[in-house]
Amino acid sequence: MYEWANEMNCAVTVCDTEGVILYMNEKACRTFAKHGNLIGKNLFDCHNPQSQDKIRELLETGGVNAYTIEKNGIRKMIYQTAWKQDGVVGGLVEISMEIPGETPHYVRK
């Protein structure tokens, strides 16, 4: 089901509506390797209360959350969005990708 994402050069994590991690691609597993195998674990256990509130909001609304971070000198774009099946929210997908310090921005018409 997730074969297309397994070798992507960005971290992909998928959870269900309860926050249980269903899938992590190879890069996501490497990123969080120090925490062991997280598949089957609940992502609410790894997040602070503010982040937990945001996750609950996304699950309730089917919304999107996007932001950038910098950690250890590496900038990343984090994109979190609900995934749906037959129009019903089934959980969340998070895609985390490294981005250059100066990312070009283009306005297209």
mmCIF file of N, CA, C and O in Angstrom:
data_model
loop_
_atom_site.group_PDB
_atom_site.id
_atom_site.type_symbol
_atom_site.label_atom_id
_atom_site.label_comp_id
_atom_site.label_asym_id
_atom_site.label_seq_id
_atom_site.Cartn_x
_atom_site.Cartn_y
_atom_site.Cartn_z
ATOM 1 N N MET A 1 0.818 -1.208 0.000
ATOM 2 C CA MET A 1 0.000 0.000 0.000
ATOM 3 C C MET A 1 0.856 1.263 0.000
ATOM 4 O O MET A 1 0.504 2.233 -0.634
ATOM 5 N N TYR A 2 1.968 1.262 0.726
ATOM 6 C CA TYR A 2 2.802 2.453 0.825
ATOM 7 C C TYR A 2 4.124 2.302 0.068
ATOM 8 O O TYR A 2 5.042 3.077 0.301
ATOM 9 N N GLU A 3 4.233 1.313 -0.813
ATOM 10 C CA GLU A 3 5.495 1.051 -1.505
ATOM 11 C C GLU A 3 6.057 2.301 -2.176
ATOM 12 O O GLU A 3 7.261 2.508 -2.191
ATOM 13 N N TRP A 4 5.204 3.135 -2.723
ATOM 14 C CA TRP A 4 5.634 4.332 -3.434
ATOM 15 C C TRP A 4 6.420 5.276 -2.522
ATOM 16 O O TRP A 4 7.277 6.012 -2.972
ATOM 17 N N ALA A 5 6.142 5.239 -1.235
ATOM 18 C CA ALA A 5 6.774 6.181 -0.301
ATOM 19 C C ALA A 5 8.023 5.622 0.364
ATOM 20 O O ALA A 5 8.787 6.384 0.955
ATOM 21 N N ASN A 6 8.256 4.331 0.277
ATOM 22 C CA ASN A 6 9.283 3.714 1.101
ATOM 23 C C ASN A 6 10.673 4.293 0.891
ATOM 24 O O ASN A 6 11.389 4.519 1.840
ATOM 25 N N GLU A 7 11.079 4.539 -0.347
ATOM 26 C CA GLU A 7 12.433 5.018 -0.602
ATOM 27 C C GLU A 7 12.488 6.501 -0.966
ATOM 28 O O GLU A 7 13.486 6.977 -1.506
ATOM 29 N N MET A 8 11.444 7.253 -0.658
ATOM 30 C CA MET A 8 11.445 8.697 -0.933
ATOM 31 C C MET A 8 12.535 9.385 -0.120
ATOM 32 O O MET A 8 12.890 8.926 0.963
ATOM 33 N N ASN A 9 13.028 10.508 -0.636
ATOM 34 C CA ASN A 9 14.047 11.282 0.074
ATOM 35 C C ASN A 9 13.393 12.312 1.000
ATOM 36 O O ASN A 9 13.813 13.453 1.093
ATOM 37 N N CYS A 10 12.341 11.893 1.658
ATOM 38 C CA CYS A 10 11.703 12.674 2.710
ATOM 39 C C CYS A 10 11.066 11.672 3.660
ATOM 40 O O CYS A 10 10.794 10.537 3.289
ATOM 41 N N ALA A 11 10.864 12.098 4.890
ATOM 42 C CA ALA A 11 10.284 11.212 5.896
ATOM 43 C C ALA A 11 8.765 11.245 5.779
ATOM 44 O O ALA A 11 8.165 12.315 5.748
ATOM 45 N N VAL A 12 8.156 10.069 5.721
ATOM 46 C CA VAL A 12 6.699 9.948 5.635
ATOM 47 C C VAL A 12 6.222 9.095 6.804
ATOM 48 O O VAL A 12 6.691 7.972 6.999
ATOM 49 N N THR A 13 5.301 9.655 7.589
ATOM 50 C CA THR A 13 4.711 8.944 8.715
ATOM 51 C C THR A 13 3.200 9.023 8.593
ATOM 52 O O THR A 13 2.655 10.089 8.305
ATOM 53 N N VAL A 14 2.522 7.899 8.821
ATOM 54 C CA VAL A 14 1.066 7.830 8.696
ATOM 55 C C VAL A 14 0.497 7.289 10.001
ATOM 56 O O VAL A 14 1.008 6.308 10.554
ATOM 57 N N CYS A 15 -0.563 7.938 10.492
ATOM 58 C CA CYS A 15 -1.241 7.436 11.689
ATOM 59 C C CYS A 15 -2.732 7.334 11.430
ATOM 60 O O CYS A 15 -3.253 7.901 10.465
ATOM 61 N N ASP A 16 -3.431 6.619 12.327
ATOM 62 C CA ASP A 16 -4.883 6.520 12.240
ATOM 63 C C ASP A 16 -5.527 7.639 13.065
ATOM 64 O O ASP A 16 -4.827 8.514 13.598
ATOM 65 N N THR A 17 -6.834 7.596 13.222
ATOM 66 C CA THR A 17 -7.552 8.670 13.921
ATOM 67 C C THR A 17 -7.303 8.682 15.422
ATOM 68 O O THR A 17 -7.621 9.659 16.095
ATOM 69 N N GLU A 18 -6.723 7.614 15.960
ATOM 70 C CA GLU A 18 -6.395 7.566 17.380
ATOM 71 C C GLU A 18 -4.946 7.968 17.641
ATOM 72 O O GLU A 18 -4.503 7.982 18.788
ATOM 73 N N GLY A 19 -4.191 8.244 16.550
ATOM 74 C CA GLY A 19 -2.789 8.620 16.699
ATOM 75 C C GLY A 19 -1.833 7.445 16.655
ATOM 76 O O GLY A 19 -0.631 7.619 16.852
ATOM 77 N N VAL A 20 -2.338 6.251 16.376
ATOM 78 C CA VAL A 20 -1.482 5.067 16.299
ATOM 79 C C VAL A 20 -0.740 5.090 14.965
ATOM 80 O O VAL A 20 -1.360 5.226 13.898
ATOM 81 N N ILE A 21 0.585 4.976 15.032
ATOM 82 C CA ILE A 21 1.408 5.024 13.822
ATOM 83 C C ILE A 21 1.228 3.729 13.040
ATOM 84 O O ILE A 21 1.486 2.634 13.551
ATOM 85 N N LEU A 22 0.779 3.879 11.789
ATOM 86 C CA LEU A 22 0.521 2.742 10.909
ATOM 87 C C LEU A 22 1.696 2.443 9.994
ATOM 88 O O LEU A 22 1.907 1.294 9.610
ATOM 89 N N TYR A 23 2.438 3.500 9.632
ATOM 90 C CA TYR A 23 3.501 3.346 8.641
ATOM 91 C C TYR A 23 4.542 4.437 8.826
ATOM 92 O O TYR A 23 4.214 5.581 9.134
ATOM 93 N N MET A 24 5.790 4.061 8.638
ATOM 94 C CA MET A 24 6.899 5.013 8.542
ATOM 95 C C MET A 24 7.784 4.517 7.407
ATOM 96 O O MET A 24 8.122 3.325 7.363
ATOM 97 N N ASN A 25 8.144 5.410 6.491
ATOM 98 C CA ASN A 25 9.035 4.976 5.426
ATOM 99 C C ASN A 25 10.461 4.868 5.969
ATOM 100 O O ASN A 25 10.727 5.143 7.140
ATOM 101 N N GLU A 26 11.381 4.438 5.094
ATOM 102 C CA GLU A 26 12.759 4.201 5.533
ATOM 103 C C GLU A 26 13.388 5.436 6.168
ATOM 104 O O GLU A 26 14.041 5.350 7.205
ATOM 105 N N LYS A 27 13.190 6.614 5.543
ATOM 106 C CA LYS A 27 13.803 7.837 6.077
ATOM 107 C C LYS A 27 13.206 8.206 7.433
ATOM 108 O O LYS A 27 13.923 8.624 8.347
ATOM 109 N N ALA A 28 11.910 8.053 7.609
ATOM 110 C CA ALA A 28 11.281 8.339 8.898
ATOM 111 C C ALA A 28 11.824 7.389 9.969
ATOM 112 O O ALA A 28 12.121 7.810 11.088
ATOM 113 N N CYS A 29 11.991 6.117 9.617
ATOM 114 C CA CYS A 29 12.540 5.150 10.577
ATOM 115 C C CYS A 29 13.961 5.528 10.970
ATOM 116 O O CYS A 29 14.313 5.452 12.162
ATOM 117 N N ARG A 30 14.763 5.980 9.997
ATOM 118 C CA ARG A 30 16.140 6.402 10.316
ATOM 119 C C ARG A 30 16.128 7.655 11.184
ATOM 120 O O ARG A 30 16.912 7.774 12.125
ATOM 121 N N THR A 31 15.229 8.576 10.886
ATOM 122 C CA THR A 31 15.149 9.831 11.632
ATOM 123 C C THR A 31 14.861 9.577 13.110
ATOM 124 O O THR A 31 15.419 10.252 13.980
ATOM 125 N N PHE A 32 13.997 8.633 13.394
ATOM 126 C CA PHE A 32 13.579 8.371 14.781
ATOM 127 C C PHE A 32 14.146 7.066 15.327
ATOM 128 O O PHE A 32 13.629 6.516 16.298
ATOM 129 N N ALA A 33 15.230 6.574 14.729
ATOM 130 C CA ALA A 33 15.809 5.271 15.103
ATOM 131 C C ALA A 33 16.148 5.185 16.590
ATOM 132 O O ALA A 33 15.990 4.122 17.200
ATOM 133 N N LYS A 34 16.576 6.295 17.198
ATOM 134 C CA LYS A 34 16.959 6.239 18.617
ATOM 135 C C LYS A 34 15.781 5.913 19.531
ATOM 136 O O LYS A 34 15.964 5.522 20.666
ATOM 137 N N HIS A 35 14.552 6.057 18.998
ATOM 138 C CA HIS A 35 13.352 5.765 19.777
ATOM 139 C C HIS A 35 12.852 4.337 19.550
ATOM 140 O O HIS A 35 11.834 3.943 20.123
ATOM 141 N N GLY A 36 13.552 3.586 18.695
ATOM 142 C CA GLY A 36 13.132 2.225 18.383
ATOM 143 C C GLY A 36 12.036 2.204 17.337
ATOM 144 O O GLY A 36 11.716 3.209 16.712
ATOM 145 N N ASN A 37 11.433 1.048 17.169
ATOM 146 C CA ASN A 37 10.352 0.887 16.196
ATOM 147 C C ASN A 37 9.095 1.567 16.732
ATOM 148 O O ASN A 37 8.543 1.147 17.751
ATOM 149 N N LEU A 38 8.630 2.598 16.044
ATOM 150 C CA LEU A 38 7.471 3.362 16.511
ATOM 151 C C LEU A 38 6.162 2.908 15.888
ATOM 152 O O LEU A 38 5.090 3.358 16.308
ATOM 153 N N ILE A 39 6.226 2.028 14.898
ATOM 154 C CA ILE A 39 4.996 1.546 14.271
ATOM 155 C C ILE A 39 4.195 0.778 15.323
ATOM 156 O O ILE A 39 4.711 -0.079 16.028
ATOM 157 N N GLY A 40 2.923 1.161 15.444
ATOM 158 C CA GLY A 40 2.058 0.578 16.468
ATOM 159 C C GLY A 40 2.016 1.396 17.748
ATOM 160 O O GLY A 40 1.158 1.183 18.599
ATOM 161 N N LYS A 41 2.929 2.355 17.872
ATOM 162 C CA LYS A 41 2.953 3.242 19.046
ATOM 163 C C LYS A 41 2.032 4.439 18.780
ATOM 164 O O LYS A 41 1.673 4.730 17.652
ATOM 165 N N ASN A 42 1.699 5.161 19.836
ATOM 166 C CA ASN A 42 0.830 6.316 19.689
ATOM 167 C C ASN A 42 1.657 7.592 19.626
ATOM 168 O O ASN A 42 2.470 7.857 20.514
ATOM 169 N N LEU A 43 1.439 8.385 18.579
ATOM 170 C CA LEU A 43 2.245 9.603 18.421
ATOM 171 C C LEU A 43 1.900 10.675 19.440
ATOM 172 O O LEU A 43 2.699 11.574 19.680
ATOM 173 N N PHE A 44 0.752 10.561 20.105
ATOM 174 C CA PHE A 44 0.443 11.517 21.169
ATOM 175 C C PHE A 44 1.459 11.403 22.310
ATOM 176 O O PHE A 44 1.727 12.373 23.007
ATOM 177 N N ASP A 45 2.034 10.222 22.491
ATOM 178 C CA ASP A 45 3.021 10.019 23.550
ATOM 179 C C ASP A 45 4.333 10.747 23.270
ATOM 180 O O ASP A 45 5.142 10.917 24.175
ATOM 181 N N CYS A 46 4.561 11.143 22.017
ATOM 182 C CA CYS A 46 5.829 11.786 21.623
ATOM 183 C C CYS A 46 5.690 13.294 21.445
ATOM 184 O O CYS A 46 6.629 13.934 20.986
ATOM 185 N N HIS A 47 4.522 13.855 21.727
ATOM 186 C CA HIS A 47 4.295 15.273 21.457
ATOM 187 C C HIS A 47 3.845 16.006 22.710
ATOM 188 O O HIS A 47 3.175 15.437 23.573
ATOM 189 N N ASN A 48 4.180 17.304 22.746
ATOM 190 C CA ASN A 48 3.773 18.147 23.862
ATOM 191 C C ASN A 48 2.280 18.482 23.740
ATOM 192 O O ASN A 48 1.671 18.250 22.689
ATOM 193 N N PRO A 49 1.660 19.006 24.793
ATOM 194 C CA PRO A 49 0.224 19.289 24.764
ATOM 195 C C PRO A 49 -0.213 20.202 23.618
ATOM 196 O O PRO A 49 -1.275 19.983 23.024
ATOM 197 N N GLN A 50 0.591 21.211 23.281
ATOM 198 C CA GLN A 50 0.229 22.109 22.175
ATOM 199 C C GLN A 50 0.176 21.339 20.857
ATOM 200 O O GLN A 50 -0.760 21.501 20.074
ATOM 201 N N SER A 51 1.175 20.484 20.625
ATOM 202 C CA SER A 51 1.188 19.675 19.398
ATOM 203 C C SER A 51 0.043 18.667 19.400
ATOM 204 O O SER A 51 -0.573 18.420 18.355
ATOM 205 N N GLN A 52 -0.251 18.097 20.542
ATOM 206 C CA GLN A 52 -1.370 17.157 20.646
ATOM 207 C C GLN A 52 -2.684 17.838 20.264
ATOM 208 O O GLN A 52 -3.511 17.261 19.553
ATOM 209 N N ASP A 53 -2.866 19.087 20.718
ATOM 210 C CA ASP A 53 -4.072 19.841 20.370
ATOM 211 C C ASP A 53 -4.157 20.055 18.863
ATOM 212 O O ASP A 53 -5.238 19.935 18.275
ATOM 213 N N LYS A 54 -3.039 20.381 18.227
ATOM 214 C CA LYS A 54 -3.018 20.602 16.786
ATOM 215 C C LYS A 54 -3.358 19.311 16.044
ATOM 216 O O LYS A 54 -4.134 19.316 15.080
ATOM 217 N N ILE A 55 -2.802 18.194 16.491
ATOM 218 C CA ILE A 55 -3.095 16.902 15.866
ATOM 219 C C ILE A 55 -4.583 16.591 15.979
ATOM 220 O O ILE A 55 -5.227 16.188 15.006
ATOM 221 N N ARG A 56 -5.150 16.790 17.157
ATOM 222 C CA ARG A 56 -6.590 16.541 17.352
ATOM 223 C C ARG A 56 -7.420 17.433 16.431
ATOM 224 O O ARG A 56 -8.411 16.982 15.835
ATOM 225 N N GLU A 57 -7.020 18.695 16.313
ATOM 226 C CA GLU A 57 -7.730 19.629 15.425
ATOM 227 C C GLU A 57 -7.698 19.130 13.981
ATOM 228 O O GLU A 57 -8.724 19.133 13.288
ATOM 229 N N LEU A 58 -6.533 18.705 13.514
ATOM 230 C CA LEU A 58 -6.407 18.211 12.144
ATOM 231 C C LEU A 58 -7.266 16.969 11.919
ATOM 232 O O LEU A 58 -7.896 16.822 10.865
ATOM 233 N N LEU A 59 -7.291 16.087 12.899
ATOM 234 C CA LEU A 59 -8.113 14.880 12.787
ATOM 235 C C LEU A 59 -9.602 15.218 12.775
ATOM 236 O O LEU A 59 -10.380 14.591 12.047
ATOM 237 N N GLU A 60 -10.002 16.213 13.554
ATOM 238 C CA GLU A 60 -11.413 16.600 13.615
ATOM 239 C C GLU A 60 -11.866 17.347 12.366
ATOM 240 O O GLU A 60 -12.977 17.152 11.890
ATOM 241 N N THR A 61 -11.001 18.216 11.843
ATOM 242 C CA THR A 61 -11.385 19.073 10.725
ATOM 243 C C THR A 61 -10.958 18.540 9.364
ATOM 244 O O THR A 61 -11.428 19.038 8.340
ATOM 245 N N GLY A 62 -10.056 17.571 9.359
ATOM 246 C CA GLY A 62 -9.518 17.107 8.081
ATOM 247 C C GLY A 62 -8.591 18.136 7.470
ATOM 248 O O GLY A 62 -8.383 18.166 6.259
ATOM 249 N N GLY A 63 -8.005 18.974 8.297
ATOM 250 C CA GLY A 63 -7.215 20.117 7.834
ATOM 251 C C GLY A 63 -5.773 19.811 7.497
ATOM 252 O O GLY A 63 -5.337 18.657 7.434
ATOM 253 N N VAL A 64 -5.027 20.907 7.293
ATOM 254 C CA VAL A 64 -3.619 20.876 6.902
ATOM 255 C C VAL A 64 -2.835 21.775 7.843
ATOM 256 O O VAL A 64 -3.318 22.840 8.235
ATOM 257 N N ASN A 65 -1.620 21.365 8.169
ATOM 258 C CA ASN A 65 -0.709 22.175 8.960
ATOM 259 C C ASN A 65 0.651 22.119 8.267
ATOM 260 O O ASN A 65 1.160 21.027 8.010
ATOM 261 N N ALA A 66 1.215 23.279 7.954
ATOM 262 C CA ALA A 66 2.513 23.322 7.281
ATOM 263 C C ALA A 66 3.382 24.371 7.949
ATOM 264 O O ALA A 66 2.912 25.461 8.289
ATOM 265 N N TYR A 67 4.668 24.020 8.151
ATOM 266 C CA TYR A 67 5.603 24.948 8.779
ATOM 267 C C TYR A 67 7.018 24.486 8.499
ATOM 268 O O TYR A 67 7.243 23.377 8.018
ATOM 269 N N THR A 68 7.973 25.351 8.810
ATOM 270 C CA THR A 68 9.385 24.984 8.663
ATOM 271 C C THR A 68 10.038 24.940 10.035
ATOM 272 O O THR A 68 9.597 25.614 10.972
ATOM 273 N N ILE A 69 11.082 24.121 10.149
ATOM 274 C CA ILE A 69 11.863 24.026 11.370
ATOM 275 C C ILE A 69 13.344 24.011 11.002
ATOM 276 O O ILE A 69 13.694 23.806 9.842
ATOM 277 N N GLU A 70 14.184 24.240 11.987
ATOM 278 C CA GLU A 70 15.620 24.041 11.809
ATOM 279 C C GLU A 70 16.121 23.306 13.043
ATOM 280 O O GLU A 70 15.821 23.683 14.173
ATOM 281 N N LYS A 71 16.850 22.211 12.804
ATOM 282 C CA LYS A 71 17.407 21.415 13.891
ATOM 283 C C LYS A 71 18.772 20.916 13.457
ATOM 284 O O LYS A 71 18.921 20.378 12.365
ATOM 285 N N ASN A 72 19.758 21.148 14.310
ATOM 286 C CA ASN A 72 21.144 20.745 13.997
ATOM 287 C C ASN A 72 21.613 21.315 12.657
ATOM 288 O O ASN A 72 22.316 20.648 11.907
ATOM 289 N N GLY A 73 21.183 22.547 12.367
ATOM 290 C CA GLY A 73 21.606 23.212 11.140
ATOM 291 C C GLY A 73 20.892 22.751 9.880
ATOM 292 O O GLY A 73 21.211 23.204 8.783
ATOM 293 N N ILE A 74 19.925 21.864 10.008
ATOM 294 C CA ILE A 74 19.176 21.363 8.850
ATOM 295 C C ILE A 74 17.768 21.939 8.893
ATOM 296 O O ILE A 74 17.051 21.793 9.880
ATOM 297 N N ARG A 75 17.407 22.604 7.795
ATOM 298 C CA ARG A 75 16.062 23.174 7.679
ATOM 299 C C ARG A 75 15.142 22.138 7.060
ATOM 300 O O ARG A 75 15.523 21.418 6.144
ATOM 301 N N LYS A 76 13.912 22.087 7.572
ATOM 302 C CA LYS A 76 12.932 21.142 7.047
ATOM 303 C C LYS A 76 11.577 21.809 6.887
ATOM 304 O O LYS A 76 11.204 22.679 7.668
ATOM 305 N N MET A 77 10.864 21.350 5.882
ATOM 306 C CA MET A 77 9.463 21.709 5.688
ATOM 307 C C MET A 77 8.650 20.546 6.221
ATOM 308 O O MET A 77 8.903 19.390 5.857
ATOM 309 N N ILE A 78 7.715 20.833 7.118
ATOM 310 C CA ILE A 78 6.834 19.820 7.676
ATOM 311 C C ILE A 78 5.439 20.076 7.113
ATOM 312 O O ILE A 78 4.913 21.185 7.220
ATOM 313 N N TYR A 79 4.865 19.047 6.512
ATOM 314 C CA TYR A 79 3.518 19.155 5.945
ATOM 315 C C TYR A 79 2.677 18.030 6.533
ATOM 316 O O TYR A 79 2.994 16.852 6.346
ATOM 317 N N GLN A 80 1.648 18.410 7.273
ATOM 318 C CA GLN A 80 0.764 17.446 7.911
ATOM 319 C C GLN A 80 -0.635 17.625 7.332
ATOM 320 O O GLN A 80 -1.152 18.746 7.286
ATOM 321 N N THR A 81 -1.229 16.528 6.910
ATOM 322 C CA THR A 81 -2.554 16.603 6.328
ATOM 323 C C THR A 81 -3.343 15.343 6.646
ATOM 324 O O THR A 81 -2.765 14.268 6.813
ATOM 325 N N ALA A 82 -4.646 15.510 6.738
ATOM 326 C CA ALA A 82 -5.509 14.351 6.958
ATOM 327 C C ALA A 82 -5.520 13.497 5.697
ATOM 328 O O ALA A 82 -5.442 14.012 4.589
ATOM 329 N N TRP A 83 -5.607 12.177 5.880
ATOM 330 C CA TRP A 83 -5.887 11.295 4.751
ATOM 331 C C TRP A 83 -7.316 10.803 4.937
ATOM 332 O O TRP A 83 -7.801 10.675 6.063
ATOM 333 N N LYS A 84 -7.971 10.590 3.831
ATOM 334 C CA LYS A 84 -9.387 10.215 3.888
ATOM 335 C C LYS A 84 -9.639 8.957 3.069
ATOM 336 O O LYS A 84 -8.917 8.668 2.112
ATOM 337 N N GLN A 85 -10.678 8.255 3.464
ATOM 338 C CA GLN A 85 -11.154 7.110 2.712
ATOM 339 C C GLN A 85 -12.656 7.286 2.561
ATOM 340 O O GLN A 85 -13.367 7.409 3.562
ATOM 341 N N ASP A 86 -13.106 7.344 1.316
ATOM 342 C CA ASP A 86 -14.520 7.590 1.022
ATOM 343 C C ASP A 86 -15.016 8.866 1.699
ATOM 344 O O ASP A 86 -16.131 8.916 2.212
ATOM 345 N N GLY A 87 -14.161 9.889 1.747
ATOM 346 C CA GLY A 87 -14.527 11.184 2.299
ATOM 347 C C GLY A 87 -14.455 11.298 3.808
ATOM 348 O O GLY A 87 -14.732 12.353 4.361
ATOM 349 N N VAL A 88 -14.095 10.227 4.487
ATOM 350 C CA VAL A 88 -14.026 10.226 5.950
ATOM 351 C C VAL A 88 -12.561 10.227 6.384
ATOM 352 O O VAL A 88 -11.753 9.446 5.864
ATOM 353 N N VAL A 89 -12.222 11.106 7.328
ATOM 354 C CA VAL A 89 -10.846 11.171 7.825
ATOM 355 C C VAL A 89 -10.462 9.827 8.424
ATOM 356 O O VAL A 89 -11.156 9.301 9.296
ATOM 357 N N GLY A 90 -9.309 9.303 7.937
ATOM 358 C CA GLY A 90 -8.807 8.031 8.442
ATOM 359 C C GLY A 90 -7.594 8.192 9.324
ATOM 360 O O GLY A 90 -7.158 7.261 9.985
ATOM 361 N N GLY A 91 -7.008 9.405 9.315
ATOM 362 C CA GLY A 91 -5.819 9.683 10.104
ATOM 363 C C GLY A 91 -5.036 10.828 9.505
ATOM 364 O O GLY A 91 -5.593 11.659 8.778
ATOM 365 N N LEU A 92 -3.750 10.870 9.804
ATOM 366 C CA LEU A 92 -2.875 11.943 9.317
ATOM 367 C C LEU A 92 -1.665 11.364 8.609
ATOM 368 O O LEU A 92 -1.199 10.272 8.932
ATOM 369 N N VAL A 93 -1.152 12.153 7.667
ATOM 370 C CA VAL A 93 0.130 11.886 7.021
ATOM 371 C C VAL A 93 1.019 13.082 7.317
ATOM 372 O O VAL A 93 0.580 14.233 7.207
ATOM 373 N N GLU A 94 2.267 12.806 7.711
ATOM 374 C CA GLU A 94 3.253 13.866 7.866
ATOM 375 C C GLU A 94 4.391 13.594 6.903
ATOM 376 O O GLU A 94 4.934 12.492 6.869
ATOM 377 N N ILE A 95 4.725 14.612 6.114
ATOM 378 C CA ILE A 95 5.869 14.545 5.205
ATOM 379 C C ILE A 95 6.864 15.598 5.679
ATOM 380 O O ILE A 95 6.520 16.770 5.814
ATOM 381 N N SER A 96 8.078 15.155 5.956
ATOM 382 C CA SER A 96 9.141 16.035 6.420
ATOM 383 C C SER A 96 10.268 15.980 5.400
ATOM 384 O O SER A 96 10.822 14.913 5.156
ATOM 385 N N MET A 97 10.580 17.138 4.801
ATOM 386 C CA MET A 97 11.620 17.173 3.774
ATOM 387 C C MET A 97 12.648 18.244 4.077
ATOM 388 O O MET A 97 12.309 19.327 4.551
ATOM 389 N N GLU A 98 13.908 17.903 3.844
ATOM 390 C CA GLU A 98 14.976 18.880 4.017
ATOM 391 C C GLU A 98 14.880 19.911 2.905
ATOM 392 O O GLU A 98 14.600 19.578 1.753
ATOM 393 N N ILE A 99 15.114 21.180 3.286
ATOM 394 C CA ILE A 99 15.079 22.267 2.305
ATOM 395 C C ILE A 99 16.338 23.117 2.463
ATOM 396 O O ILE A 99 16.889 23.212 3.552
ATOM 397 N N PRO A 100 16.790 23.737 1.364
ATOM 398 C CA PRO A 100 17.960 24.608 1.465
ATOM 399 C C PRO A 100 17.657 25.843 2.310
ATOM 400 O O PRO A 100 16.496 26.243 2.454
ATOM 401 N N GLY A 101 18.700 26.447 2.851
ATOM 402 C CA GLY A 101 18.544 27.646 3.672
ATOM 403 C C GLY A 101 17.844 28.775 2.941
ATOM 404 O O GLY A 101 17.034 29.490 3.508
ATOM 405 N N GLU A 102 18.167 28.926 1.702
ATOM 406 C CA GLU A 102 17.515 29.940 0.861
ATOM 407 C C GLU A 102 16.703 29.205 -0.189
ATOM 408 O O GLU A 102 17.225 28.807 -1.228
ATOM 409 N N THR A 103 15.448 29.024 0.094
ATOM 410 C CA THR A 103 14.574 28.300 -0.823
ATOM 411 C C THR A 103 13.948 29.289 -1.797
ATOM 412 O O THR A 103 13.316 30.254 -1.374
ATOM 413 N N PRO A 104 14.095 29.042 -3.095
ATOM 414 C CA PRO A 104 13.464 29.940 -4.073
ATOM 415 C C PRO A 104 11.936 29.909 -3.919
ATOM 416 O O PRO A 104 11.364 28.883 -3.557
ATOM 417 N N HIS A 105 11.319 31.026 -4.181
ATOM 418 C CA HIS A 105 9.862 31.128 -4.156
ATOM 419 C C HIS A 105 9.433 31.764 -5.463
ATOM 420 O O HIS A 105 9.947 32.817 -5.848
ATOM 421 N N TYR A 106 8.525 31.107 -6.163
ATOM 422 C CA TYR A 106 8.067 31.606 -7.463
ATOM 423 C C TYR A 106 6.571 31.876 -7.422
ATOM 424 O O TYR A 106 5.821 31.100 -6.846
ATOM 425 N N VAL A 107 6.173 32.966 -8.035
ATOM 426 C CA VAL A 107 4.769 33.286 -8.182
ATOM 427 C C VAL A 107 4.399 32.975 -9.622
ATOM 428 O O VAL A 107 5.003 33.530 -10.551
ATOM 429 N N ARG A 108 3.460 32.093 -9.795
ATOM 430 C CA ARG A 108 3.034 31.685 -11.142
ATOM 431 C C ARG A 108 1.632 32.179 -11.420
ATOM 432 O O ARG A 108 0.801 32.250 -10.526
ATOM 433 N N LYS A 109 1.416 32.505 -12.676
ATOM 434 C CA LYS A 109 0.081 32.982 -13.093
ATOM 435 C C LYS A 109 -0.578 31.953 -13.951
ATOM 436 O O LYS A 109 -0.006 31.166 -14.615
#
